[in-house]
CSV table of C-alpha atoms in Angstrom, one decimal:
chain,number,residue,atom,x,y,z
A,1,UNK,CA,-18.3,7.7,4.9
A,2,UNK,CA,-15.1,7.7,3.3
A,3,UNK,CA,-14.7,5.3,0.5
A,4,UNK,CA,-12.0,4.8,-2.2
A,5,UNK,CA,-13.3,2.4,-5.4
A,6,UNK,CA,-11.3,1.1,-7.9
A,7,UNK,CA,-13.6,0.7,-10.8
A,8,UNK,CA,-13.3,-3.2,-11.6
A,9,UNK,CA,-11.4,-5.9,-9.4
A,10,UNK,CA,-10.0,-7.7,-12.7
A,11,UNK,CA,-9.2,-6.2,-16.7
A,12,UNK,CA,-7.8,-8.2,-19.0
A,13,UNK,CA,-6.6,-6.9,-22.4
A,14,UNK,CA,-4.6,-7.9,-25.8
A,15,UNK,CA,-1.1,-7.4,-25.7
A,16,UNK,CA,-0.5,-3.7,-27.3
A,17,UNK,CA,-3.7,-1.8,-26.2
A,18,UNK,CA,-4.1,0.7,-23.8
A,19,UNK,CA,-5.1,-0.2,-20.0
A,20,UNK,CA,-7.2,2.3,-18.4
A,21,UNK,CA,-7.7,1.9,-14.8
A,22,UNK,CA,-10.3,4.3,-12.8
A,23,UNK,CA,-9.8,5.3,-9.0
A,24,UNK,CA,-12.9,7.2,-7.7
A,25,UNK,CA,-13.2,8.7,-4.1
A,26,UNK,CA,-15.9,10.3,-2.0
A,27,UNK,CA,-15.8,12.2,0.9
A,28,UNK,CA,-11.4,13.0,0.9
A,29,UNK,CA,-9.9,15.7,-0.2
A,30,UNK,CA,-6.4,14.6,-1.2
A,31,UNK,CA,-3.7,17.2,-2.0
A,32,UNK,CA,-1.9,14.0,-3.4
A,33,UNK,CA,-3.1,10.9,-5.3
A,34,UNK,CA,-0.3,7.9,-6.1
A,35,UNK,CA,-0.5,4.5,-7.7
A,36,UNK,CA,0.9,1.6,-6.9
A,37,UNK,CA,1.4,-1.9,-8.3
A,38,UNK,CA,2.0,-4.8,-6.7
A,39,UNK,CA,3.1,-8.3,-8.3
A,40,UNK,CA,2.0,-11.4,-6.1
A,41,UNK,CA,4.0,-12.1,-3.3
A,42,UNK,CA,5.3,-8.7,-3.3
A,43,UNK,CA,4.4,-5.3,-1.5
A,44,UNK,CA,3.6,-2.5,-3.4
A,45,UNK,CA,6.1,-0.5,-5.8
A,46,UNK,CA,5.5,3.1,-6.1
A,47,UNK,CA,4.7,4.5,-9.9
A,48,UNK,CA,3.2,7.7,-10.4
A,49,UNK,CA,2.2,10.5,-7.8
A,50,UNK,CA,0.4,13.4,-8.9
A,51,UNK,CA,-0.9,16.8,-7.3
A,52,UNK,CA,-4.0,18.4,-6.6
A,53,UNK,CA,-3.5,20.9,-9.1
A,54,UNK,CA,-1.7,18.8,-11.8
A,55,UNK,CA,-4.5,17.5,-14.7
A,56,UNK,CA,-2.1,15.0,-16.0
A,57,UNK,CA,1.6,13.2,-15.2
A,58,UNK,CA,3.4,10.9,-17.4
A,59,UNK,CA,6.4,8.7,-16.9
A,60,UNK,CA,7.1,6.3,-20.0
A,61,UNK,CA,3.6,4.2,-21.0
A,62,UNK,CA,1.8,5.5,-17.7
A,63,UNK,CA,0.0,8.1,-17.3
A,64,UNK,CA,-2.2,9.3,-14.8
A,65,UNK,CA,-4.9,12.2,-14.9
A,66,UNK,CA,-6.6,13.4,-11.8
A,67,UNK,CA,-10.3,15.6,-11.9
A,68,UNK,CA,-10.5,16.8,-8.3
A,69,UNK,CA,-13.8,18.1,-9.8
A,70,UNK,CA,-15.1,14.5,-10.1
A,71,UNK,CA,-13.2,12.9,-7.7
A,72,UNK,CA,-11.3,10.6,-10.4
A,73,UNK,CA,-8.1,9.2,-11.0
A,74,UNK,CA,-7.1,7.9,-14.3
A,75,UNK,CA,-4.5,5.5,-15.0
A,76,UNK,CA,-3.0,4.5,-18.0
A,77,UNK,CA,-0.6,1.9,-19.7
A,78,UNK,CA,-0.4,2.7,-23.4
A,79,UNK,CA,0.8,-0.3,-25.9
A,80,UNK,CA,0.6,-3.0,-22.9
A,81,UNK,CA,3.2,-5.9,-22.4
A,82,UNK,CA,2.1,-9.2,-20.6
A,83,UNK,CA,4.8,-7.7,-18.4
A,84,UNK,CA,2.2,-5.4,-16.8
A,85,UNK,CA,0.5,-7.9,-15.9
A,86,UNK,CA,-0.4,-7.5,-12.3
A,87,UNK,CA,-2.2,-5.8,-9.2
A,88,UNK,CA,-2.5,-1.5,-9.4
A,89,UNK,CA,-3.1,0.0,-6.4
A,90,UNK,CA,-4.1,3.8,-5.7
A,91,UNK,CA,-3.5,5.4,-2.6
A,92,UNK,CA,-4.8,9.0,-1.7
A,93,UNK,CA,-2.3,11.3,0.6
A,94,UNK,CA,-4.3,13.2,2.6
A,95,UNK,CA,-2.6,15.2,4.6
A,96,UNK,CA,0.4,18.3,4.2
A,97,UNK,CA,3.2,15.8,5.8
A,98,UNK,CA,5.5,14.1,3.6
A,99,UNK,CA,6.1,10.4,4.5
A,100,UNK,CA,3.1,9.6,6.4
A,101,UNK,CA,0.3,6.7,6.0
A,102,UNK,CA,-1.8,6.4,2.7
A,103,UNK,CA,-5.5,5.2,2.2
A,104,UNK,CA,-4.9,2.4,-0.3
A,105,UNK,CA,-7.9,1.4,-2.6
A,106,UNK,CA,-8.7,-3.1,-3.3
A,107,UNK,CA,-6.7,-2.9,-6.4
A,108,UNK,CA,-7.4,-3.7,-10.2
A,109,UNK,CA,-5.8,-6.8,-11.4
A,110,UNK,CA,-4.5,-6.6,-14.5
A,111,UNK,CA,-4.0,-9.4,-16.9
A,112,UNK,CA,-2.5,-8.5,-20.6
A,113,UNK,CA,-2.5,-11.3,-23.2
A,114,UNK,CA,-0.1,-12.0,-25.8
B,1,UNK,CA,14.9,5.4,-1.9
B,2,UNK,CA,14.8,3.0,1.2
B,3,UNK,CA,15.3,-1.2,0.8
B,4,UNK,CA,13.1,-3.4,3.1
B,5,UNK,CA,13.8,-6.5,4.7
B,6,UNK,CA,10.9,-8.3,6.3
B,7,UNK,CA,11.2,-11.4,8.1
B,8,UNK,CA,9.7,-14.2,8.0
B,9,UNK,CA,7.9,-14.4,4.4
B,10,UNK,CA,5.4,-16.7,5.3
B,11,UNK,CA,4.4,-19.0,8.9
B,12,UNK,CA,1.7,-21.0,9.5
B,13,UNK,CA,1.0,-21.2,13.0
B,14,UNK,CA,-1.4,-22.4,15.9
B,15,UNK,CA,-4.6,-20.7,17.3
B,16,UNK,CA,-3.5,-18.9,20.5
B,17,UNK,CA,0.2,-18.3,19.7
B,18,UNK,CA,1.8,-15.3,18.4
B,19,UNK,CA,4.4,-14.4,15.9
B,20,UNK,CA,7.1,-11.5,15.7
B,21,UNK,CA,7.4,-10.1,12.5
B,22,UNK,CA,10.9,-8.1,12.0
B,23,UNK,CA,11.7,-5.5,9.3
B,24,UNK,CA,14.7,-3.9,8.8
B,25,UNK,CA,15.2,-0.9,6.5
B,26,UNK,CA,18.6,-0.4,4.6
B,27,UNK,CA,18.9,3.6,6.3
B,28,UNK,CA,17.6,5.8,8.7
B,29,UNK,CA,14.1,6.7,8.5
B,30,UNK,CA,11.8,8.8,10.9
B,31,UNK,CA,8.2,6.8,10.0
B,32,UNK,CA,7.2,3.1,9.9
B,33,UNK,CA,4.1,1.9,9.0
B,34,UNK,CA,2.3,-1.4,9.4
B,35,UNK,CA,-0.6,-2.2,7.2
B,36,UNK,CA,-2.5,-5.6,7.0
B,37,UNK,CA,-3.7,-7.1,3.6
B,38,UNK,CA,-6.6,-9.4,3.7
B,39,UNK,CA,-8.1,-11.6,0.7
B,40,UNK,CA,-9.1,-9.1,-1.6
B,41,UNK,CA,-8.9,-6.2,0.5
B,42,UNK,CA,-7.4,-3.3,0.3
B,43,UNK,CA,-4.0,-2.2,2.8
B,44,UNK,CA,-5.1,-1.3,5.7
B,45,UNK,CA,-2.9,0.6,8.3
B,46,UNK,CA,-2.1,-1.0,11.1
B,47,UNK,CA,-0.1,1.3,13.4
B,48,UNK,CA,2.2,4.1,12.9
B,49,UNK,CA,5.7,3.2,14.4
B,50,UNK,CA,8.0,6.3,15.3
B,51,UNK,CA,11.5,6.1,17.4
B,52,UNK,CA,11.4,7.1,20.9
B,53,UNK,CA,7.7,6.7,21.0
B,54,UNK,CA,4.5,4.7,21.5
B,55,UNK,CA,2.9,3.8,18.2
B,56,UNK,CA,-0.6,5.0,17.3
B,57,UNK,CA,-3.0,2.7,16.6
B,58,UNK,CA,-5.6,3.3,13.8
B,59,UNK,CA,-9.6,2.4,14.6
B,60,UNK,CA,-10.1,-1.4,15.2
B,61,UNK,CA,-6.2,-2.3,16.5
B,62,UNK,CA,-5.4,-2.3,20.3
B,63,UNK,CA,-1.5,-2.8,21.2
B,64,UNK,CA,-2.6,-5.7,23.3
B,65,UNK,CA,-3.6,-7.5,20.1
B,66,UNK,CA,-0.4,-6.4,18.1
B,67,UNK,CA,2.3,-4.9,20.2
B,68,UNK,CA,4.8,-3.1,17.9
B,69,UNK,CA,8.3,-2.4,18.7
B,70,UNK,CA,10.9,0.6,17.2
B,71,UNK,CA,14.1,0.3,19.0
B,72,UNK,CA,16.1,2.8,16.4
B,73,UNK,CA,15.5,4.1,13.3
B,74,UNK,CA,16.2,1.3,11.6
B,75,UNK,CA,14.3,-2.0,12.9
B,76,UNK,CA,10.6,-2.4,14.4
B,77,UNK,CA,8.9,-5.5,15.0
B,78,UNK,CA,5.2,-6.5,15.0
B,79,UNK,CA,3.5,-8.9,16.8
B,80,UNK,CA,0.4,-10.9,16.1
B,81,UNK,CA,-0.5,-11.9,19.6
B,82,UNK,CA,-3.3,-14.7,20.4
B,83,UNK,CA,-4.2,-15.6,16.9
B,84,UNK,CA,-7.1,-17.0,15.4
B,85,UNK,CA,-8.0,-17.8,11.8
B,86,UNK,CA,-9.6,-14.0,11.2
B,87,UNK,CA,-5.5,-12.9,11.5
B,88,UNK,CA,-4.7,-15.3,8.7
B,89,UNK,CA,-3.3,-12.1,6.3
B,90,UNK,CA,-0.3,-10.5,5.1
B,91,UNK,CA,1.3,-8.2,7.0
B,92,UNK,CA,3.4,-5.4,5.3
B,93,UNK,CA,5.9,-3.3,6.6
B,94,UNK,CA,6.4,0.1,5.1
B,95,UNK,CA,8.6,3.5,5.2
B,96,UNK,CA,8.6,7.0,4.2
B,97,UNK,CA,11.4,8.5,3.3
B,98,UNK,CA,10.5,12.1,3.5
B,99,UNK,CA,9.2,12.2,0.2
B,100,UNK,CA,5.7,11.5,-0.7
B,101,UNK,CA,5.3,8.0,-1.6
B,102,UNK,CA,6.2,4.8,0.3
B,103,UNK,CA,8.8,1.8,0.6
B,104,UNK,CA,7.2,-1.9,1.0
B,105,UNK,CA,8.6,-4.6,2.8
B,106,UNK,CA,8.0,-8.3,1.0
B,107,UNK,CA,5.3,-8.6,3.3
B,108,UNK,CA,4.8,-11.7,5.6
B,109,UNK,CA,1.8,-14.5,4.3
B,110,UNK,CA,0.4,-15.5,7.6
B,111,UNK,CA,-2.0,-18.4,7.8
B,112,UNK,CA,-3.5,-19.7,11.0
B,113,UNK,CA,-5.0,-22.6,11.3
């Protein structure tokens, strides 16, 4: 069956560390992957989307790394603010249509300490 | 990018009633989405809502249980019909733009008791 995992359902880290977050996924083969974070009470804000044949995109402190080989997503934060502290979502795009539905994974909850 | 209005944030209602959730996008788009967020669950879509026609339905949802409305481009309504505690969720309305990624409503926090 399909399945996306997100490796752990809560991280907490110190306040200038990195925050690595894992999406793994069995049985898709996305042309896209994205991530997502979502504060409570909020819906999701869109972060990072990254191609099938891109190893790595970075925007600011996140970056993102996708093995299509291993069916992984990494996400990173680098030097962390209790800022980021919230929920990070990834979501797989499956098909060759822009702006349709995505397969959203539970989350990782982030907490960062000061 | 695409702002999201999704009304009302929160309700706590009855077994056996139903509630009409409204979103209303800030421009014209072609797709809207409805996903439901349960307790520690991922987003799970609801329906697909495009103008002029019926939505589609995704595994596990009947229109009888959530009739969805999309009157223009810009406004579509869902409705949680006969509810019992299991619907107690938040409901999320969302957009694409044409590009690859999606716009979130606020979501509505729905509790039934």
């Amino acid at each position: 069956s399909q399945k996306i995992e997100q490796n752990s359902e809560a991280l907490n880290i110190q306040e200038g560390k990195t925050a690595t977050l894992t999406c793994n996924y069995t049985n898709y083969s996305p042309a896209y992957l994205q991530w997502y974070r979502q504060d409570p009470g909020r819906g999701p804000v869109f972060l990072l989307l990254i191609r099938e044949n891109e190893k790595e995109k970075r925007k600011e402190r996140l970056k993102v790394t996708f093995d299509t080989t291993l069916k992984q997503s990494l996400f990173h934060i680098t030097a962390s603010q209790p800022a980021d502290s919230a929920t990070y979502l990834c979501a797989l795009d499956n098909t060759n249509q822009a702006g349709t539905a995505l397969i959203f994974g539970k989350g990782t909850t982030l907490s960062v300490s000061s | 990018s695409a702002v999201i209005s999704q009304k009302p944030s929160r309700d706590i209602c009855q077994r056996g009633t139903s509630l009409t959730i409204q979103c209303q996008v800030d421009s014209q788009v072609t797709m809207m989405f409805w996903y439901r967020q349960q307790p520690g669950q991922s987003l799970t879509l609801i329906a697909t809502a495009n103008q002029g026609s019926e939505a589609t339905y995704e595994s596990g949802f009947v229109i009888d249980k959530f009739p969805i409305s999309r009157p223009n481009l810009t406004f579509s309504t869902l409705t949680v019909s006969n509810m019992s505690p299991e619907d107690s969720s938040i409901y999320l309305c969302s957009v694409g733009t044409g590009r690859r990624e999606l716009f979130f409503g606020s979501g509505t926090q729905l509790s039934v008791l």
